[in-house]
PDB file of C-alpha atoms and ligand atoms in Angstrom:
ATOM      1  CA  UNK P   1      -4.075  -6.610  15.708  1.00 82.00           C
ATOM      2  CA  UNK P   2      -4.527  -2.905  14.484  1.00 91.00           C
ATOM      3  CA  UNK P   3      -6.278  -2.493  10.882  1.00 91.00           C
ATOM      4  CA  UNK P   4      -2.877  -1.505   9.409  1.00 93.00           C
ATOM      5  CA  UNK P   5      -1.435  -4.874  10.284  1.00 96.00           C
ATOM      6  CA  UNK P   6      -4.094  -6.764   8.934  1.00 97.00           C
ATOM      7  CA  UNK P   7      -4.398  -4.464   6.010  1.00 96.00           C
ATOM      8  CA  UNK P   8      -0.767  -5.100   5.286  1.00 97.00           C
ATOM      9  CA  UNK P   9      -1.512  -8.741   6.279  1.00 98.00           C
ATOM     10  CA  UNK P  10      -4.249  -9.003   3.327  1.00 98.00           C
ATOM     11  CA  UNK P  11      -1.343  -7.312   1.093  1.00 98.00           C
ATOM     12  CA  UNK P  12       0.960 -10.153   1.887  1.00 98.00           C
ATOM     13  CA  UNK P  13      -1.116 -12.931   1.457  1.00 98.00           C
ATOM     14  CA  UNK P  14      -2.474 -11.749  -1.926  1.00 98.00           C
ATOM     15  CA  UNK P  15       1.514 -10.837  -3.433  1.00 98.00           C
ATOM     16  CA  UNK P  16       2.690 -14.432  -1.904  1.00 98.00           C
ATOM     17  CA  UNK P  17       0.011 -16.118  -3.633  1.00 98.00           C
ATOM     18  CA  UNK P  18       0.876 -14.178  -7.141  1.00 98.00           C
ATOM     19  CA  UNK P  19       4.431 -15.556  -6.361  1.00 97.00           C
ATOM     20  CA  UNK P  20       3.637 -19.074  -5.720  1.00 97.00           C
ATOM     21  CA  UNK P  21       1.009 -19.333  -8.448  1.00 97.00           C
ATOM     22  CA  UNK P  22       3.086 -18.136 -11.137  1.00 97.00           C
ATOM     23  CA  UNK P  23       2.597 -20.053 -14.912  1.00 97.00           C
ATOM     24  CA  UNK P  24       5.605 -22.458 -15.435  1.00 95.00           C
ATOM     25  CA  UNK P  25       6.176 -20.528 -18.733  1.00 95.00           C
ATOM     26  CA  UNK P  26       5.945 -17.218 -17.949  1.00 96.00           C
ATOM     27  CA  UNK P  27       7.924 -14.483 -16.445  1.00 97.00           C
ATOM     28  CA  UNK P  28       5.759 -13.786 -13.409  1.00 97.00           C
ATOM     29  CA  UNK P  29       4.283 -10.176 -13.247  1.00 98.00           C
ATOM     30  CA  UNK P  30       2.689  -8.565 -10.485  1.00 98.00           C
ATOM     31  CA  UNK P  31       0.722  -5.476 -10.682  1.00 98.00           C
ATOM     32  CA  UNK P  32      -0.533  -3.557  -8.259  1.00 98.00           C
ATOM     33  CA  UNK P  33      -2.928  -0.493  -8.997  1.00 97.00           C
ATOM     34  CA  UNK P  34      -5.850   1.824  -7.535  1.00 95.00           C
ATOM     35  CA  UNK P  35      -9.049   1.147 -10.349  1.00 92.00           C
ATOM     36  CA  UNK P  36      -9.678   4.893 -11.691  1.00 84.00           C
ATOM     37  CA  UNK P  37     -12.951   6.191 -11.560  1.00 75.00           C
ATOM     38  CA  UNK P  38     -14.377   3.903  -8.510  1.00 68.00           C
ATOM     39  CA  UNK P  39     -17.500   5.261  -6.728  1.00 79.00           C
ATOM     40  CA  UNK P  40     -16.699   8.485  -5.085  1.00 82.00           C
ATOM     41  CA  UNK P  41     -17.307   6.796  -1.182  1.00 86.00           C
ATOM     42  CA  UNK P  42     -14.814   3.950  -1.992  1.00 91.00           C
ATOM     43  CA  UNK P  43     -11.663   2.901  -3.879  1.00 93.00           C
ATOM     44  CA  UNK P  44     -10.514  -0.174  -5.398  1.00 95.00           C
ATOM     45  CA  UNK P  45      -6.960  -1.557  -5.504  1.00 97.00           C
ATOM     46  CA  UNK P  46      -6.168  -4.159  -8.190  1.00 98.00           C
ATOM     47  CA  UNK P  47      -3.273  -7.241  -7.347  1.00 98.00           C
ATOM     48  CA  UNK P  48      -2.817  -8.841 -10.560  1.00 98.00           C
ATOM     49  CA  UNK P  49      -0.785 -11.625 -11.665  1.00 98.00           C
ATOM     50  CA  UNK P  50      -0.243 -13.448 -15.386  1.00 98.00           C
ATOM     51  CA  UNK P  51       0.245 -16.880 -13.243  1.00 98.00           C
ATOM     52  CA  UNK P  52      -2.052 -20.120 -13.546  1.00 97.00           C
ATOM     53  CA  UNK P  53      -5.190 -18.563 -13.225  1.00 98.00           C
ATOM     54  CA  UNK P  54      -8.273 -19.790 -11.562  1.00 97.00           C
ATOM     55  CA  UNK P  55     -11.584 -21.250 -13.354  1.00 97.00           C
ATOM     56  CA  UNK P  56     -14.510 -19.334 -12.547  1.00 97.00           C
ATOM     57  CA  UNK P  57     -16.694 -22.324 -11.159  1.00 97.00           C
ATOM     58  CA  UNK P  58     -13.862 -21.635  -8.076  1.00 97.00           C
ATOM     59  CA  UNK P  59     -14.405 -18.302  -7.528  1.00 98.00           C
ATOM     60  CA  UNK P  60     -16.446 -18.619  -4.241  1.00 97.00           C
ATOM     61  CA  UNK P  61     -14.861 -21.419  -3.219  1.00 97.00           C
ATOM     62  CA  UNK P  62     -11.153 -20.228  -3.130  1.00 98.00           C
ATOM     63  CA  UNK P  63     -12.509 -17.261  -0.071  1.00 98.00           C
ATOM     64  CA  UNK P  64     -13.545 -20.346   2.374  1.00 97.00           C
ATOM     65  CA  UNK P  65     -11.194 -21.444   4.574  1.00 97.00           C
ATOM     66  CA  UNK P  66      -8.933 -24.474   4.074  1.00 95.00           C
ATOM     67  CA  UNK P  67      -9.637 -24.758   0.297  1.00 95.00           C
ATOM     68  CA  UNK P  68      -7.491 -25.416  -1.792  1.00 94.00           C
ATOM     69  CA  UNK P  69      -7.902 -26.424  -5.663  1.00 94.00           C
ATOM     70  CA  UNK P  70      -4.113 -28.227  -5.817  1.00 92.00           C
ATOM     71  CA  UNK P  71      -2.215 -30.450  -3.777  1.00 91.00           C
ATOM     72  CA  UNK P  72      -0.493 -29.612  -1.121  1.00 91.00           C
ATOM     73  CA  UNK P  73       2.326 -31.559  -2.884  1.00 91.00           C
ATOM     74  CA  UNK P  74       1.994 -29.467  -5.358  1.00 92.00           C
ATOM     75  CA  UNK P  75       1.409 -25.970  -4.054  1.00 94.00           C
ATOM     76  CA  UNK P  76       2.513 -25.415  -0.012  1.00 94.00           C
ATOM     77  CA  UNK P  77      -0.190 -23.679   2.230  1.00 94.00           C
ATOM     78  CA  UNK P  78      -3.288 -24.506   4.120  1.00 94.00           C
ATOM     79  CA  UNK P  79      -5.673 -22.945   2.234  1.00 96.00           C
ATOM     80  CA  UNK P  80      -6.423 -20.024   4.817  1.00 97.00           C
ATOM     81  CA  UNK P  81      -4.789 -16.781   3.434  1.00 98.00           C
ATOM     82  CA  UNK P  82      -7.974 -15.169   0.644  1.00 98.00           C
ATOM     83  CA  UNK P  83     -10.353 -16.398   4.060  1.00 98.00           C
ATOM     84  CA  UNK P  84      -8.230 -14.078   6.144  1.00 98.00           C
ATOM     85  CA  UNK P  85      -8.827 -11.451   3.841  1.00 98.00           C
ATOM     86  CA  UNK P  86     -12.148 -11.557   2.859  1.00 98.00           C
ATOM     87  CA  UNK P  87     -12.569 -11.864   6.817  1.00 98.00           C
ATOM     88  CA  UNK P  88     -10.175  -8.427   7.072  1.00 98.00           C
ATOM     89  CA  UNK P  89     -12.011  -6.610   4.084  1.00 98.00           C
ATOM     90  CA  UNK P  90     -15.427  -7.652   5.374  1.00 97.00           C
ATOM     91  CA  UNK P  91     -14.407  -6.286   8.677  1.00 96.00           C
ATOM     92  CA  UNK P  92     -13.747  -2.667   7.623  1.00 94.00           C
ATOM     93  CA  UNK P  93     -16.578  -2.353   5.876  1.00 94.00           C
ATOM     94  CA  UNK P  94     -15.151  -3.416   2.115  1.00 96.00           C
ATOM     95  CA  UNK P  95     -14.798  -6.425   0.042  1.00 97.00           C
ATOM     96  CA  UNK P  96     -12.752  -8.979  -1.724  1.00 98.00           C
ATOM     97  CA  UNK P  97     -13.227 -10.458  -5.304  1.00 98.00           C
ATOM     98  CA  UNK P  98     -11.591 -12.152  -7.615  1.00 98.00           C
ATOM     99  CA  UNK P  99     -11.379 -11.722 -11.629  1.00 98.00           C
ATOM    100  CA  UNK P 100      -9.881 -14.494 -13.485  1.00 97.00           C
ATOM    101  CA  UNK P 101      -9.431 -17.057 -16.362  1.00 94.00           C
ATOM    102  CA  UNK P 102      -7.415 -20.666 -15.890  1.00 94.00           C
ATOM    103  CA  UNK P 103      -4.283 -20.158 -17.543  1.00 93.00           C
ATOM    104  CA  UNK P 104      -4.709 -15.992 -17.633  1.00 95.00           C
ATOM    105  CA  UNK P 105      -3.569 -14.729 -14.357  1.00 98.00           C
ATOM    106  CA  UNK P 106      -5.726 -14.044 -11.577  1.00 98.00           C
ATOM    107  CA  UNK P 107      -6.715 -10.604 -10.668  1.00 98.00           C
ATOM    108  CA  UNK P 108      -7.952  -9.468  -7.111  1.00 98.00           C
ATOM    109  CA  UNK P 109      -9.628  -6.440  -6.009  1.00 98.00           C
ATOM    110  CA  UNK P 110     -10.323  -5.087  -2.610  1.00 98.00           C
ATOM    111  CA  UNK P 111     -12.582  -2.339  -2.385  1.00 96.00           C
ATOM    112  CA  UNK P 112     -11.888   0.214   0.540  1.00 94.00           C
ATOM    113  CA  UNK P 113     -15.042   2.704   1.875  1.00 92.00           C
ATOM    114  CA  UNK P 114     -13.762   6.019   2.228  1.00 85.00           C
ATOM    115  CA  UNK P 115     -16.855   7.851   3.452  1.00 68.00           C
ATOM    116  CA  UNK P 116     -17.048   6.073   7.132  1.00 55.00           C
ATOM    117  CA  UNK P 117     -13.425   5.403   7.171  1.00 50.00           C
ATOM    118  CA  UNK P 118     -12.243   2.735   9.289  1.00 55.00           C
ATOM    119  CA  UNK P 119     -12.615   1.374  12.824  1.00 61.00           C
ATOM    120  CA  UNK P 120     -10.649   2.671  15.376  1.00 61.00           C
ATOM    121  CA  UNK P 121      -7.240   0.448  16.072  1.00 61.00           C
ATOM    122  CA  UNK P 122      -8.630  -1.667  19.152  1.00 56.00           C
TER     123      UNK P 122
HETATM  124  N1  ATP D 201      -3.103 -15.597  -7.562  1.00 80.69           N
HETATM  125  C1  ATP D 201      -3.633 -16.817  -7.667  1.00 80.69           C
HETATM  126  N2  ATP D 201      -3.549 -17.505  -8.850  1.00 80.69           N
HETATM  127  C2  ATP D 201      -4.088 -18.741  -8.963  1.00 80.69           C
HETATM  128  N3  ATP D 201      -4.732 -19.394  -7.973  1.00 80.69           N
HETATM  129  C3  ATP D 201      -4.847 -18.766  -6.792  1.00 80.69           C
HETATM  130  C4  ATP D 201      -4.316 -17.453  -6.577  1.00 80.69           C
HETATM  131  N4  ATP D 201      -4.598 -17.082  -5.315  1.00 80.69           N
HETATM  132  C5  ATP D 201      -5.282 -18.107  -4.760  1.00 80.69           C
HETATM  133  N5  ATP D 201      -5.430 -19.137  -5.636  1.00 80.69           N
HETATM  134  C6  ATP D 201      -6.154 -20.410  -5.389  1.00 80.69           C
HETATM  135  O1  ATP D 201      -7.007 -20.223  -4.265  1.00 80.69           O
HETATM  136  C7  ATP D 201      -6.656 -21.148  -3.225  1.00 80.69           C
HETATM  137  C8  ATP D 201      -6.887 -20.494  -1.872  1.00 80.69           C
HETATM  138  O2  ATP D 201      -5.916 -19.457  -1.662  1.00 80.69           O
HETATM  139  P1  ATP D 201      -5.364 -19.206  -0.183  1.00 80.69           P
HETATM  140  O3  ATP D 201      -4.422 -18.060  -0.196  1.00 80.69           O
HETATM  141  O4  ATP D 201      -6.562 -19.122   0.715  1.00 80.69           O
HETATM  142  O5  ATP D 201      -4.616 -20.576   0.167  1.00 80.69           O
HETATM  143  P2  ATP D 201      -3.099 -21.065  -0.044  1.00 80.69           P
HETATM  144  O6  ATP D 201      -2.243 -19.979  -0.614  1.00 80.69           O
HETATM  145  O7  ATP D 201      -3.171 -22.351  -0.803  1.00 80.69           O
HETATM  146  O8  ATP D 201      -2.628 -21.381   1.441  1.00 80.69           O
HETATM  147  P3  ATP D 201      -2.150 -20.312   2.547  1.00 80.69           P
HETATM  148  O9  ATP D 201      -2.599 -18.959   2.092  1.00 80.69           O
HETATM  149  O10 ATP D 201      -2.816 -20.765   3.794  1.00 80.69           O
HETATM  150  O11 ATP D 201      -0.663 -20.416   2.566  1.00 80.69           O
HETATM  151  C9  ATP D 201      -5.222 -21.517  -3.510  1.00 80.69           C
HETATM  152  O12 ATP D 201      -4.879 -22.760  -2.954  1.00 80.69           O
HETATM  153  C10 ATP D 201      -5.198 -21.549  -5.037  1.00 80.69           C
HETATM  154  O13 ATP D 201      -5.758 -22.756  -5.498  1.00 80.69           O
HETATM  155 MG1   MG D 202      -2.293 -18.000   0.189  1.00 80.69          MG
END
């Protein structure tokens, strides 16, 4: 698969998780920016949600694949989307993290080199 795939593949799983993790009480929100004044070699892109949030003692956690900190009763998926992308993000020379309180949305940024570009689509 080509880096724009995959790129659009980290893109899906990120705004299907903001969907299915929305707050029972809320109007779910999803923004997606680019973070201003990033490093001059790279830019970050924010996906943010006001969903259910994620406690910080998760944060590494959540990026391994097949976790999952519900049910599958209770939320559907295996658990291997944010492992896809940190795989993806890794791969082109960037990152993945993850900002967040439980119960005040969850906030992702990828972080994008600009300097080296990309690999080649192979
Ligand atoms: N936006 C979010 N808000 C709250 N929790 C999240 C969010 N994104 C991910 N999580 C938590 O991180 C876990 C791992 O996410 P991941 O996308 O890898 O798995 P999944 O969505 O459960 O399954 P799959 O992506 O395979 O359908 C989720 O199960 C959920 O507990
Ligand atoms: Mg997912």
């Amino acid at each position: 698969m080509g880096v724009f795939n995959q790129l659009a593949q980290v893109f899906q799983n990120l705004i299907s998780n903001s969907i299915k993790f929305q707050a029972p009480d809320k109007k779910p929100k999803i923004i997606i920016s680019c973070i201003p004044n990033s490093q001059a070699d790279r830019k970050v892109i924010s996906v943010k949600d006001n969903g259910i949030g994620i406690d910080e003692e998760h944060f590494k956690e959540i990026f391994r694949p097949f976790r999952k900190l519900h049910a599958r009763t209770e939320y559907k998926g295996s658990g291997i989307g944010l492992s896809i992308c940190k795989k993806i993000m890794t791969r082109i020379g960037g990152d993945i993290a993850v900002k967040s309180k439980k119960s005040e949305g969850a906030e992702f940024l990828l972080t994008f080199p600009l300097a080296k570009g990309v690999p080649s689509e192979t």
